[in-house]
């Protein structure tokens, strides 16, 4: 959408809301993508840290 | 493949252990799962053991003993493992050795040695013997001793059952690396194919087995699977389809042989009927007619007959629609609509039946892909799905230490918050009512997640407002117009998962804005340029987002903290 006249925000970003609550579910410990997730979680790495390795 | 810490080298296979059939598979050096046939040449190995004069028979040769030697033949025992006697349903064992209560566990009284005394063999021992046979078949094929396995179990398998299975496997010389759920294994079997993409989809795995049916609704998000709902049913099953054929041929037999005894009333005749009817059912999955023939069916009279597929489908129609109902019920249990379902994977031997696939397919919109041999040329053999998944998982983890595997499968790792709403961008207009929602992160996505998407900007370029919102999926029901053109309108919409269903009323998936998250401005966008949006949702529900014009280095960064209060900037 086109930016309305007079719109302003700090560094052009304006936070308005928050994510609504999440549900806790079990993910299935299966498959290559899960193993990558488990590795990140156990070593407390983020995606970008993981990318660098 | 290298063994570490001096441990013996692992040779891992995947095992699917079912009540009716089991199978074994390994993963080749090229990473392809391959199902192993046993010495009889069977890839679907009946989970059966039979003893004749002290000799142990296994698989198909054991199953055929049901007619001659039913008391010393054990079959359909998987679900008894780790159970209490009063909680089991012994109906499937009616024709073979009956389960009895023994020292707090379940056992069978069989003559399994040369001398004709009845021994009490626990279900755990039976399982051990069965697994040993499977292991030996795999070892013979691979030329090296198999010592560990990934075994598939149903989603409602309790910990006690898993533990019992683990012990039984250990006694058979198999280390269980991991238990994985049958439906997840089936999804993995499909996703491991080179042409598959790890996209975001909702998959229903419908497993129509011999003695039970299991349905699971699974959210697949970037190759990570979460089970949303499961349904188990012990009434709708393949053996009931056999029963339909048994009734049909028994009646035909009695019509032709008026004076003969009813073959259903004699145990041996019934066993013969049952075995032959399963074969007829399999033939009807491939061809349009099935031939039935049994020597000396009842009163020494041979009987041969045929049945065509149409008649069989008519006779079994109640069961087919019951199965389709189970699938839709599972979808409803997951609080989803049939329109939300991307794919239905049909698993289990009875999925070969074309009518099963078409009955399920009719309950879903055309946008839902049905993966079954009769609907998709690329479908994997439904019998082999769980075992292939298990073999793939086995190859992925066989180099890990057991401790590593245990830690990774711990609830600390597997329990993860999942998004309740889809997160995306409002396109076309900043107004919530006229704007169009484009999802970037789907609902039910496990956190943390990072997603990038390209979105179109107004044609003339200039300053652009990016509005990040949460979207809630709605099913819009439109009554048919007399000059129905509504269908075309919905096709123009650019959302990839927008669907329409041409029934009497038109149902489609629409989005409503549930919650506005943030606004951002990107100034001076070139004509026709696209904006790249990257969203990073952390486990604590804070959101990190970056918006930039595609190709440019600079962009707008924003952080939405978690929490309830403190809404505006």
Coordinates of C-alpha atoms in Angstrom, one line a residue:
Chain A
X1 CA 0.0 0.0 0.0
X2 CA 1.0 3.6 -0.6
X3 CA 2.3 5.4 2.4
X4 CA -0.2 7.9 3.7
X5 CA 0.7 11.5 4.0
X6 CA 2.2 12.5 7.2
X7 CA 3.0 9.0 8.4
X8 CA 5.9 9.0 10.7
X9 CA 7.7 6.5 12.9
X10 CA 11.0 6.1 14.6
X11 CA 13.4 5.0 12.0
X12 CA 10.4 4.4 9.8
X13 CA 9.1 1.6 12.0
X14 CA 6.1 1.8 14.2
X15 CA 5.3 -1.2 16.5
X16 CA 1.6 -1.5 17.2
X17 CA 0.8 -4.8 18.6
X18 CA 2.2 -8.1 19.9
X19 CA 1.8 -11.6 18.8
X20 CA -1.1 -13.3 20.4
X21 CA -0.3 -16.2 22.6
X22 CA 1.1 -19.4 21.2
X23 CA 0.2 -23.0 21.8
X24 CA 2.7 -25.5 23.1
X25 CA 2.9 -28.5 21.0
X26 CA 5.2 -31.4 20.6
X27 CA 7.1 -31.5 17.4
X28 CA 8.0 -34.9 16.0
X29 CA 11.7 -35.7 16.5
X30 CA 12.0 -37.0 13.0
X31 CA 13.7 -35.8 9.8
X32 CA 16.8 -33.7 8.9
X33 CA 15.1 -30.4 9.7
X34 CA 14.2 -31.5 13.2
X35 CA 17.8 -32.6 13.8
X36 CA 19.0 -29.2 12.8
X37 CA 16.4 -27.6 15.2
X38 CA 17.5 -29.9 18.0
X39 CA 21.1 -29.0 17.5
X40 CA 20.3 -25.3 17.6
X41 CA 18.2 -25.7 20.7
X42 CA 20.7 -27.7 22.6
X43 CA 23.6 -25.4 21.8
X44 CA 21.3 -22.4 22.2
X45 CA 22.2 -21.1 18.8
X46 CA 20.1 -18.8 16.6
X47 CA 19.5 -19.2 12.9
X48 CA 22.1 -16.8 11.8
X49 CA 24.7 -18.3 14.2
X50 CA 23.8 -21.7 12.7
X51 CA 24.3 -20.4 9.2
X52 CA 27.8 -19.1 9.9
X53 CA 29.0 -22.6 11.0
Chain B
X1 CA 29.4 -44.5 9.1
X2 CA 32.6 -44.6 11.2
X3 CA 32.4 -46.0 14.7
X4 CA 33.5 -43.8 17.5
X5 CA 34.7 -44.4 21.0
X6 CA 35.6 -48.0 20.1
X7 CA 31.9 -48.9 19.9
X8 CA 31.0 -51.7 17.6
X9 CA 30.0 -50.4 14.2
X10 CA 26.3 -49.8 13.9
X11 CA 24.3 -51.3 11.1
X12 CA 20.9 -49.8 11.3
X13 CA 17.7 -50.6 9.6
X14 CA 14.2 -49.3 9.7
X15 CA 11.5 -51.7 11.0
X16 CA 7.8 -51.2 10.7
X17 CA 6.2 -53.6 13.1
X18 CA 2.5 -54.0 12.6
X19 CA -0.2 -56.3 13.9
X20 CA -0.7 -57.8 10.5
X21 CA 2.5 -57.1 8.6
X22 CA 6.0 -56.0 9.3
X23 CA 8.7 -54.8 7.0
X24 CA 12.3 -54.0 7.0
X25 CA 14.2 -51.4 5.0
X26 CA 17.7 -49.8 4.9
X27 CA 19.1 -46.7 3.3
X28 CA 21.5 -47.1 0.5
X29 CA 24.8 -45.2 0.2
X30 CA 23.0 -42.8 -2.1
X31 CA 20.4 -42.0 0.6
X32 CA 17.5 -43.9 -0.9
X33 CA 15.4 -46.1 1.3
X34 CA 15.0 -49.6 0.0
X35 CA 12.7 -52.2 1.4
X36 CA 14.2 -55.6 2.0
X37 CA 12.5 -58.8 1.0
X38 CA 12.8 -61.8 3.3
X39 CA 13.9 -65.3 2.2
X40 CA 10.3 -66.0 0.9
X41 CA 10.6 -62.9 -1.3
X42 CA 8.1 -61.0 0.7
X43 CA 8.4 -57.3 1.4
X44 CA 5.3 -57.4 3.5
X45 CA 6.1 -60.0 6.0
X46 CA 3.1 -61.2 8.0
X47 CA 3.7 -60.7 11.7
X48 CA 3.1 -64.4 12.4
X49 CA 4.9 -67.2 14.0
X50 CA 3.9 -70.9 13.8
X51 CA 5.4 -74.0 15.2
X52 CA 5.3 -77.4 13.5
X53 CA 7.1 -80.2 15.2
X54 CA 9.4 -77.9 16.9
X55 CA 10.3 -76.0 13.8
X56 CA 9.6 -72.3 13.7
X57 CA 7.9 -70.8 10.7
X58 CA 7.7 -67.1 10.1
X59 CA 5.9 -64.7 7.8
X60 CA 3.8 -66.1 5.1
X61 CA 4.6 -69.7 5.8
X62 CA 3.4 -69.2 9.4
X63 CA 0.3 -67.4 8.3
X64 CA -0.8 -70.2 6.1
X65 CA -0.6 -72.5 9.1
X66 CA -3.8 -70.9 10.4
X67 CA -5.8 -73.5 8.5
X68 CA -3.8 -76.6 9.6
X69 CA -2.3 -75.6 12.8
X70 CA -4.2 -72.7 14.3
X71 CA -3.5 -73.4 18.0
X72 CA 0.3 -73.2 17.5
X73 CA 0.2 -70.1 15.3
X74 CA 0.6 -66.7 16.8
X75 CA -0.5 -63.6 14.9
X76 CA -1.9 -60.1 15.6
X77 CA 0.2 -59.7 18.8
X78 CA 1.8 -56.3 18.4
X79 CA -0.9 -54.4 20.3
X80 CA -0.7 -56.9 23.2
X81 CA 2.8 -55.9 24.1
X82 CA 3.2 -54.1 27.3
X83 CA -0.5 -54.2 28.0
X84 CA -2.6 -55.6 30.7
X85 CA -4.8 -58.6 29.9
X86 CA -8.0 -56.9 30.7
X87 CA -7.3 -54.0 28.4
X88 CA -6.8 -56.0 25.2
X89 CA -9.2 -57.0 22.6
X90 CA -8.4 -60.6 21.6
X91 CA -10.9 -60.7 18.7
X92 CA -8.3 -60.8 15.9
X93 CA -6.7 -63.9 17.5
X94 CA -9.9 -65.8 17.4
X95 CA -8.7 -68.0 14.6
X96 CA -5.2 -68.6 15.9
X97 CA -3.5 -69.1 19.3
X98 CA -5.6 -67.3 22.0
X99 CA -3.9 -64.9 24.3
X100 CA -4.0 -65.9 28.0
X101 CA -3.2 -64.0 31.2
X102 CA 0.2 -65.1 32.6
X103 CA 2.1 -63.5 35.5
X104 CA 0.7 -60.0 34.9
X105 CA 1.4 -60.1 31.2
X106 CA -0.1 -61.7 28.2
X107 CA 1.1 -65.1 26.8
X108 CA 0.2 -67.8 24.4
X109 CA 0.0 -71.5 25.0
X110 CA 1.7 -73.1 22.1
X111 CA 3.7 -76.3 21.4
X112 CA 6.9 -74.7 20.3
X113 CA 9.2 -77.5 20.9
X114 CA 9.6 -81.0 19.5
X115 CA 8.0 -82.7 22.5
X116 CA 4.3 -82.2 22.4
X117 CA 4.0 -80.2 25.6
X118 CA 2.3 -76.8 25.7
X119 CA 4.6 -74.0 26.7
X120 CA 3.6 -70.6 27.9
X121 CA 5.3 -68.1 25.8
X122 CA 4.9 -64.4 26.7
X123 CA 4.0 -61.9 24.1
X124 CA 7.4 -60.3 24.7
X125 CA 9.1 -63.5 23.8
X126 CA 7.0 -63.9 20.7
X127 CA 8.0 -60.3 19.7
X128 CA 11.6 -61.1 20.3
X129 CA 11.4 -64.2 18.0
X130 CA 9.6 -62.2 15.4
X131 CA 12.2 -59.4 15.5
X132 CA 15.0 -61.8 15.4
X133 CA 13.7 -63.3 12.2
X134 CA 13.3 -59.8 10.7
X135 CA 16.8 -59.0 11.8
X136 CA 18.2 -62.1 10.3
X137 CA 16.5 -61.5 7.0
X138 CA 18.0 -58.0 6.9
X139 CA 21.4 -59.2 7.9
X140 CA 21.4 -61.9 5.2
X141 CA 20.4 -59.4 2.6
X142 CA 22.9 -56.7 3.7
X143 CA 25.7 -59.2 4.4
X144 CA 26.5 -57.7 7.7
X145 CA 25.0 -58.2 11.1
X146 CA 22.3 -55.7 11.8
X147 CA 22.5 -54.5 15.4
X148 CA 20.2 -51.5 15.7
X149 CA 16.9 -50.2 14.3
X150 CA 14.4 -47.4 14.2
X151 CA 11.0 -48.9 14.8
X152 CA 7.7 -47.3 14.0
X153 CA 4.8 -47.3 16.5
X154 CA 1.3 -45.9 16.4
X155 CA 0.8 -42.5 17.9
X156 CA -1.2 -43.9 20.8
X157 CA 1.4 -46.4 21.9
X158 CA 2.0 -45.9 25.6
X159 CA 5.4 -45.6 27.2
X160 CA 4.9 -49.1 28.8
X161 CA 4.4 -50.5 25.3
X162 CA 7.4 -48.8 24.0
X163 CA 9.5 -50.0 26.9
X164 CA 8.3 -53.6 26.4
X165 CA 9.1 -53.3 22.7
X166 CA 12.5 -51.9 23.5
X167 CA 13.2 -54.8 25.8
X168 CA 12.0 -57.4 23.3
X169 CA 14.2 -55.8 20.6
X170 CA 17.1 -55.9 23.0
X171 CA 16.6 -59.6 23.6
X172 CA 16.6 -60.1 19.8
X173 CA 20.0 -58.3 19.6
X174 CA 18.6 -55.0 18.3
X175 CA 19.3 -51.7 19.9
X176 CA 16.4 -49.4 19.3
X177 CA 17.8 -46.0 18.3
X178 CA 14.5 -44.4 18.4
X179 CA 10.8 -45.0 18.2
X180 CA 9.1 -42.9 15.6
X181 CA 5.4 -42.5 14.9
X182 CA 3.9 -44.3 11.9
X183 CA 2.2 -41.3 10.3
X184 CA 5.3 -39.1 10.7
X185 CA 7.4 -41.8 9.1
X186 CA 5.0 -41.8 6.2
X187 CA 5.4 -38.1 5.7
X188 CA 9.2 -38.4 6.0
X189 CA 9.1 -41.1 3.3
X190 CA 7.5 -38.7 0.9
X191 CA 9.6 -35.7 2.0
X192 CA 12.8 -37.6 1.6
X193 CA 12.3 -38.0 -2.1
X194 CA 14.6 -35.7 -4.1
X195 CA 11.7 -33.9 -5.9
X196 CA 9.9 -33.1 -2.7
X197 CA 10.1 -29.6 -1.2
X198 CA 10.1 -28.9 2.5
X199 CA 7.3 -26.4 2.2
X200 CA 4.5 -25.5 4.6
X201 CA 1.6 -27.8 4.3
X202 CA -1.0 -29.6 6.3
X203 CA -0.9 -33.3 5.7
X204 CA -3.4 -36.0 6.8
X205 CA -1.9 -39.5 7.0
X206 CA -4.7 -42.0 6.8
X207 CA -3.6 -45.5 7.6
X208 CA -6.1 -48.2 6.9
X209 CA -4.5 -51.3 8.4
X210 CA -5.6 -54.9 8.9
X211 CA -6.9 -54.7 12.4
X212 CA -7.1 -50.9 13.0
X213 CA -7.2 -47.6 11.3
X214 CA -5.2 -44.6 12.4
X215 CA -5.6 -41.1 11.1
X216 CA -3.2 -38.3 12.0
X217 CA -3.3 -34.6 11.0
X218 CA 0.2 -33.2 10.7
X219 CA 1.4 -29.7 10.2
X220 CA 4.6 -29.8 8.2
X221 CA 6.4 -26.5 8.5
X222 CA 9.7 -26.3 6.7
X223 CA 10.2 -30.0 7.2
X224 CA 9.4 -30.0 10.9
X225 CA 6.3 -32.0 11.8
X226 CA 3.8 -31.4 14.5
X227 CA 0.8 -33.7 15.1
X228 CA -2.3 -31.7 15.5
X229 CA -4.8 -34.5 16.0
X230 CA -5.1 -38.2 15.8
X231 CA -8.0 -40.6 15.5
X232 CA -7.8 -44.3 16.1
X233 CA -10.5 -46.8 15.1
X234 CA -10.6 -50.5 15.6
X235 CA -13.9 -51.1 13.9
X236 CA -13.1 -49.8 10.4
X237 CA -10.3 -52.0 9.2
X238 CA -9.0 -54.2 6.4
X239 CA -10.2 -57.3 8.1
X240 CA -13.7 -55.9 7.9
X241 CA -13.3 -55.6 4.1
X242 CA -12.1 -59.3 4.1
X243 CA -15.3 -60.1 6.0
X244 CA -17.4 -58.5 3.3
X245 CA -15.8 -60.9 0.8
X246 CA -16.1 -63.8 3.2
X247 CA -19.9 -63.2 3.5
X248 CA -20.2 -62.9 -0.3
X249 CA -18.4 -66.1 -1.2
X250 CA -19.9 -68.1 1.7
X251 CA -23.3 -67.2 0.4
X252 CA -22.4 -68.1 -3.1
X253 CA -21.0 -71.4 -2.0
X254 CA -24.2 -72.2 -0.1
X255 CA -26.3 -71.2 -3.1
X256 CA -24.5 -73.7 -5.3
X257 CA -24.2 -76.4 -2.7
X258 CA -27.5 -76.4 -1.0
X259 CA -26.8 -79.4 1.3
X260 CA -23.2 -78.4 2.4
X261 CA -22.4 -77.0 5.8
X262 CA -21.8 -73.3 6.1
X263 CA -18.1 -72.8 5.8
X264 CA -18.3 -69.9 8.2
X265 CA -19.3 -72.2 11.0
X266 CA -16.3 -74.5 10.8
X267 CA -13.1 -73.0 12.1
X268 CA -10.9 -74.5 9.4
X269 CA -13.2 -73.6 6.5
X270 CA -13.5 -70.1 7.9
X271 CA -9.7 -69.8 8.1
X272 CA -9.4 -71.0 4.4
X273 CA -12.1 -68.5 3.4
X274 CA -10.3 -65.7 5.3
X275 CA -6.9 -66.3 3.7
X276 CA -8.3 -66.6 0.2
X277 CA -10.5 -63.5 0.6
X278 CA -7.5 -61.4 1.6
X279 CA -5.9 -62.5 -1.7
X280 CA -9.0 -61.7 -3.6
X281 CA -9.1 -58.3 -2.1
X282 CA -5.5 -57.7 -3.1
X283 CA -6.3 -58.9 -6.7
X284 CA -9.2 -56.5 -6.8
X285 CA -6.9 -53.6 -6.0
X286 CA -4.9 -54.3 -9.2
X287 CA -7.4 -55.9 -11.6
X288 CA -11.1 -55.5 -12.1
X289 CA -11.9 -59.1 -11.2
X290 CA -10.8 -61.3 -8.5
X291 CA -10.8 -65.1 -8.6
X292 CA -11.6 -67.1 -5.5
X293 CA -10.8 -70.8 -5.3
X294 CA -10.5 -73.0 -2.3
X295 CA -10.0 -76.7 -2.3
X296 CA -12.3 -78.6 0.0
X297 CA -13.8 -75.5 1.4
X298 CA -16.6 -77.3 3.3
X299 CA -17.7 -81.0 3.4
X300 CA -14.9 -81.8 1.0
X301 CA -16.4 -79.6 -1.8
X302 CA -14.1 -77.4 -3.9
X303 CA -15.3 -74.0 -4.6
X304 CA -14.3 -71.5 -7.2
X305 CA -15.9 -68.1 -8.0
X306 CA -15.2 -64.7 -9.2
X307 CA -16.1 -61.2 -8.2
X308 CA -15.7 -58.0 -10.0
X309 CA -14.6 -54.7 -8.6
X310 CA -17.9 -52.9 -8.9
X311 CA -19.7 -55.6 -6.9
X312 CA -17.0 -55.5 -4.2
X313 CA -17.1 -51.7 -4.0
X314 CA -20.9 -52.0 -3.6
X315 CA -20.6 -54.6 -0.9
X316 CA -17.9 -52.6 1.0
X317 CA -19.4 -49.2 0.4
X318 CA -20.4 -48.7 4.1
X319 CA -16.8 -49.4 5.1
X320 CA -15.3 -47.1 2.5
X321 CA -17.5 -44.2 3.6
X322 CA -16.8 -45.0 7.2
X323 CA -13.2 -44.6 6.5
X324 CA -13.7 -41.3 4.7
X325 CA -15.7 -40.2 7.7
X326 CA -12.8 -41.0 10.0
X327 CA -10.6 -38.8 7.9
X328 CA -12.9 -35.9 8.0
X329 CA -13.5 -36.5 11.7
X330 CA -9.7 -36.2 12.3
X331 CA -9.6 -32.9 10.3
X332 CA -12.5 -31.6 12.4
X333 CA -10.7 -32.7 15.6
X334 CA -7.7 -30.6 14.6
X335 CA -10.2 -27.7 14.2
X336 CA -9.5 -27.4 10.6
X337 CA -11.6 -27.4 7.4
X338 CA -11.1 -29.8 4.5
X339 CA -10.0 -26.7 2.6
X340 CA -7.0 -26.4 4.9
X341 CA -5.7 -29.8 3.9
X342 CA -2.9 -29.8 1.3
X343 CA -2.2 -33.5 1.1
X344 CA -3.7 -36.8 2.2
X345 CA -1.2 -39.6 2.4
X346 CA -2.9 -42.9 2.3
X347 CA -0.9 -45.6 4.1
X348 CA -1.5 -49.2 5.0
X349 CA -2.2 -52.1 2.7
X350 CA -5.8 -51.4 2.2
X351 CA -5.0 -48.0 0.6
X352 CA -4.2 -50.0 -2.6
X353 CA -8.0 -50.3 -3.0
X354 CA -8.9 -47.6 -5.5
X355 CA -12.3 -47.1 -3.9
X356 CA -10.6 -46.1 -0.6
X357 CA -8.7 -43.3 -2.4
X358 CA -11.8 -42.1 -4.3
X359 CA -14.0 -42.2 -1.2
X360 CA -11.5 -40.1 0.8
X361 CA -10.9 -37.8 -2.2
X362 CA -14.7 -37.1 -2.5
X363 CA -14.8 -35.8 1.0
X364 CA -12.1 -33.2 0.2
X365 CA -11.9 -30.3 -2.2
X366 CA -10.1 -30.8 -5.5
X367 CA -7.2 -28.8 -4.2
X368 CA -6.3 -31.5 -1.8
X369 CA -3.8 -34.0 -3.3
X370 CA -4.5 -37.6 -2.5
X371 CA -1.4 -39.7 -2.5
X372 CA -2.4 -43.3 -3.3
X373 CA -1.4 -45.7 -6.0
X374 CA -4.7 -45.2 -7.8
X375 CA -4.7 -41.4 -7.8
X376 CA -1.1 -40.5 -8.2
X377 CA 1.5 -42.1 -10.5
X378 CA 4.3 -41.0 -8.2
X379 CA 2.7 -42.4 -5.0
X380 CA 4.9 -44.6 -2.9
X381 CA 3.6 -48.1 -2.1
X382 CA 1.4 -47.4 0.9
X383 CA 2.6 -50.6 2.6
X384 CA 6.2 -49.3 2.6
X385 CA 5.7 -45.8 3.8
X386 CA 6.4 -46.2 7.5
X387 CA 9.3 -48.5 7.0
X388 CA 10.9 -46.2 4.5
X389 CA 10.6 -43.3 6.9
X390 CA 12.1 -45.5 9.6
X391 CA 15.0 -46.4 7.4
X392 CA 15.7 -42.8 6.5
X393 CA 15.6 -41.8 10.2
X394 CA 17.9 -44.7 11.0
X395 CA 20.4 -43.5 8.5
X396 CA 20.2 -39.9 9.9
X397 CA 20.9 -40.9 13.5
X398 CA 22.9 -44.0 13.4
X399 CA 26.2 -42.1 13.9
X400 CA 24.8 -40.3 17.0
X401 CA 25.5 -41.4 20.5
X402 CA 22.4 -42.8 22.2
X403 CA 22.7 -40.0 24.8
X404 CA 22.6 -37.5 22.0
X405 CA 19.5 -39.1 20.6
X406 CA 17.8 -39.2 24.0
X407 CA 18.6 -35.6 24.7
X408 CA 17.3 -34.5 21.3
X409 CA 14.0 -36.3 21.7
X410 CA 13.5 -35.0 25.2
X411 CA 10.4 -32.8 25.8
X412 CA 12.8 -29.9 26.5
X413 CA 13.5 -29.9 22.8
X414 CA 10.3 -31.2 21.3
X415 CA 7.8 -29.1 23.2
X416 CA 7.8 -25.8 21.3
X417 CA 5.4 -22.9 21.1
X418 CA 3.5 -22.9 17.8
X419 CA 1.9 -19.8 16.3
X420 CA -1.8 -19.6 16.7
X421 CA -2.3 -17.3 13.8
X422 CA -0.7 -16.8 10.5
X423 CA 1.6 -13.8 10.3
X424 CA 1.8 -11.8 7.1
X425 CA 1.6 -8.6 5.2
X426 CA -1.5 -6.7 4.3
X427 CA -1.2 -5.9 0.6
X428 CA -3.0 -3.6 -1.8
X429 CA -4.5 -1.3 0.9
X430 CA -3.5 -0.4 4.4
X431 CA -7.1 -0.6 5.4
X432 CA -7.9 -3.8 7.2
X433 CA -11.2 -4.2 5.3
X434 CA -10.0 -3.7 1.8
X435 CA -6.5 -5.0 2.2
X436 CA -5.4 -8.4 1.1
X437 CA -3.6 -10.6 3.5
X438 CA -0.6 -12.5 2.3
X439 CA 0.6 -15.0 4.8
X440 CA 4.4 -15.4 5.4
X441 CA 4.5 -17.5 8.5
X442 CA 1.6 -20.0 8.6
X443 CA -0.4 -20.8 11.7
X444 CA 0.9 -23.8 13.7
X445 CA 4.4 -23.0 12.8
X446 CA 6.9 -24.1 15.6
X447 CA 9.0 -21.3 17.0
X448 CA 11.6 -20.1 16.5
X449 CA 11.1 -19.5 12.8
X450 CA 12.7 -17.3 10.2
X451 CA 10.9 -16.6 6.9
X452 CA 11.5 -14.4 4.0
X453 CA 9.1 -13.4 1.3
X454 CA 8.9 -11.1 -1.6
X455 CA 5.9 -8.9 -1.9
X456 CA 4.7 -6.7 -4.7
X457 CA 4.5 -3.0 -4.3
X458 CA 2.2 -0.5 -6.0
X459 CA 2.9 -0.2 -9.7
X460 CA 4.0 3.4 -9.6
X461 CA 6.5 2.9 -6.8
X462 CA 7.2 5.7 -4.4
X463 CA 6.8 5.5 -0.7
X464 CA 5.3 2.2 0.6
X465 CA 3.7 1.3 3.8
X466 CA 4.3 -2.2 5.0
X467 CA 1.8 -3.4 7.5
X468 CA 2.6 -6.5 9.4
X469 CA -0.6 -8.3 10.8
X470 CA -1.8 -11.5 12.2
X471 CA -4.4 -13.2 10.0
X472 CA -7.1 -15.6 11.0
X473 CA -8.4 -18.0 8.4
X474 CA -12.1 -18.0 7.7
X475 CA -14.2 -20.2 5.6
X476 CA -16.4 -18.1 3.5
X477 CA -19.6 -19.8 2.3
X478 CA -21.2 -18.3 -0.7
X479 CA -24.7 -19.4 -1.8
X480 CA -24.7 -20.3 -5.5
X481 CA -25.7 -17.5 -7.8
X482 CA -28.2 -18.4 -10.5
X483 CA -25.7 -17.4 -13.2
X484 CA -22.8 -18.8 -11.2
X485 CA -19.7 -16.8 -12.0
X486 CA -18.4 -16.7 -8.5
X487 CA -15.9 -19.4 -9.3
X488 CA -13.9 -17.2 -11.6
X489 CA -13.7 -14.4 -9.1
X490 CA -12.0 -16.5 -6.6
X491 CA -9.5 -17.7 -9.1
X492 CA -8.2 -14.2 -9.6
X493 CA -7.0 -14.0 -6.1
X494 CA -3.3 -14.2 -5.8
X495 CA -3.0 -16.1 -2.5
X496 CA -1.4 -19.4 -3.3
X497 CA -3.6 -21.4 -1.0
X498 CA -6.8 -19.9 -2.0
X499 CA -9.2 -22.6 -3.1
X500 CA -12.7 -23.0 -4.2
X501 CA -15.0 -25.9 -3.9
X502 CA -17.7 -26.4 -6.5
X503 CA -20.4 -28.0 -4.5
X504 CA -23.9 -26.6 -4.2
X505 CA -22.5 -23.8 -2.1
X506 CA -19.2 -22.3 -2.7
X507 CA -16.8 -22.5 0.2
X508 CA -13.5 -20.7 0.1
X509 CA -10.7 -19.8 2.4
X510 CA -10.4 -16.2 3.2
X511 CA -8.4 -14.2 5.7
X512 CA -9.4 -11.7 8.3
X513 CA -7.0 -9.4 10.1
X514 CA -6.9 -10.5 13.7
X515 CA -4.2 -8.3 15.1
X516 CA -2.1 -5.5 13.6
X517 CA 1.5 -5.9 14.6
X518 CA 3.5 -3.0 13.1
X519 CA 3.8 -0.5 10.3
X520 CA 6.9 0.4 8.5
X521 CA 7.7 2.8 5.7
X522 CA 10.0 2.2 2.8
X523 CA 10.6 5.3 0.9
X524 CA 11.4 5.8 -2.8
X525 CA 10.7 2.4 -4.1
X526 CA 11.4 2.0 -7.8
X527 CA 8.7 1.2 -10.2
X528 CA 7.7 -2.4 -10.1
X529 CA 10.2 -3.3 -7.5
X530 CA 9.5 -5.9 -4.9
X531 CA 9.9 -5.6 -1.2
X532 CA 11.7 -8.3 0.7
X533 CA 10.2 -9.1 4.1
X534 CA 12.1 -11.1 6.6
X535 CA 10.3 -12.2 9.8
X536 CA 12.1 -13.8 12.7
X537 CA 9.8 -15.0 15.5
X538 CA 11.6 -16.0 18.6
X539 CA 10.3 -18.6 21.1
X540 CA 9.4 -15.8 23.6
X541 CA 7.0 -14.5 20.9
X542 CA 9.1 -11.4 20.2
X543 CA 9.3 -10.6 16.5
X544 CA 12.3 -9.3 14.6
X545 CA 11.6 -8.0 11.2
X546 CA 13.5 -6.5 8.3
X547 CA 11.9 -4.8 5.3
X548 CA 13.9 -3.8 2.3
X549 CA 13.5 -3.2 -1.3
X550 CA 14.7 -6.3 -3.1
X551 CA 18.3 -5.8 -4.1
X552 CA 19.0 -2.9 -1.9
X553 CA 21.3 -3.2 1.1
X554 CA 19.5 -0.8 3.5
X555 CA 16.1 -1.4 4.9
X556 CA 13.9 -0.9 7.9
X557 CA 14.5 -3.0 10.9
X558 CA 12.0 -3.4 13.7
X559 CA 11.6 -5.3 16.9
X560 CA 8.4 -6.2 18.5
X561 CA 8.9 -7.2 22.1
X562 CA 6.9 -9.9 23.7
X563 CA 4.3 -9.1 26.3
X564 CA 0.8 -7.6 26.5
X565 CA 1.0 -4.0 27.6
X566 CA 2.8 -1.1 26.0
X567 CA 1.2 -1.2 22.6
X568 CA 2.0 2.0 20.7
X569 CA 5.2 3.6 19.8

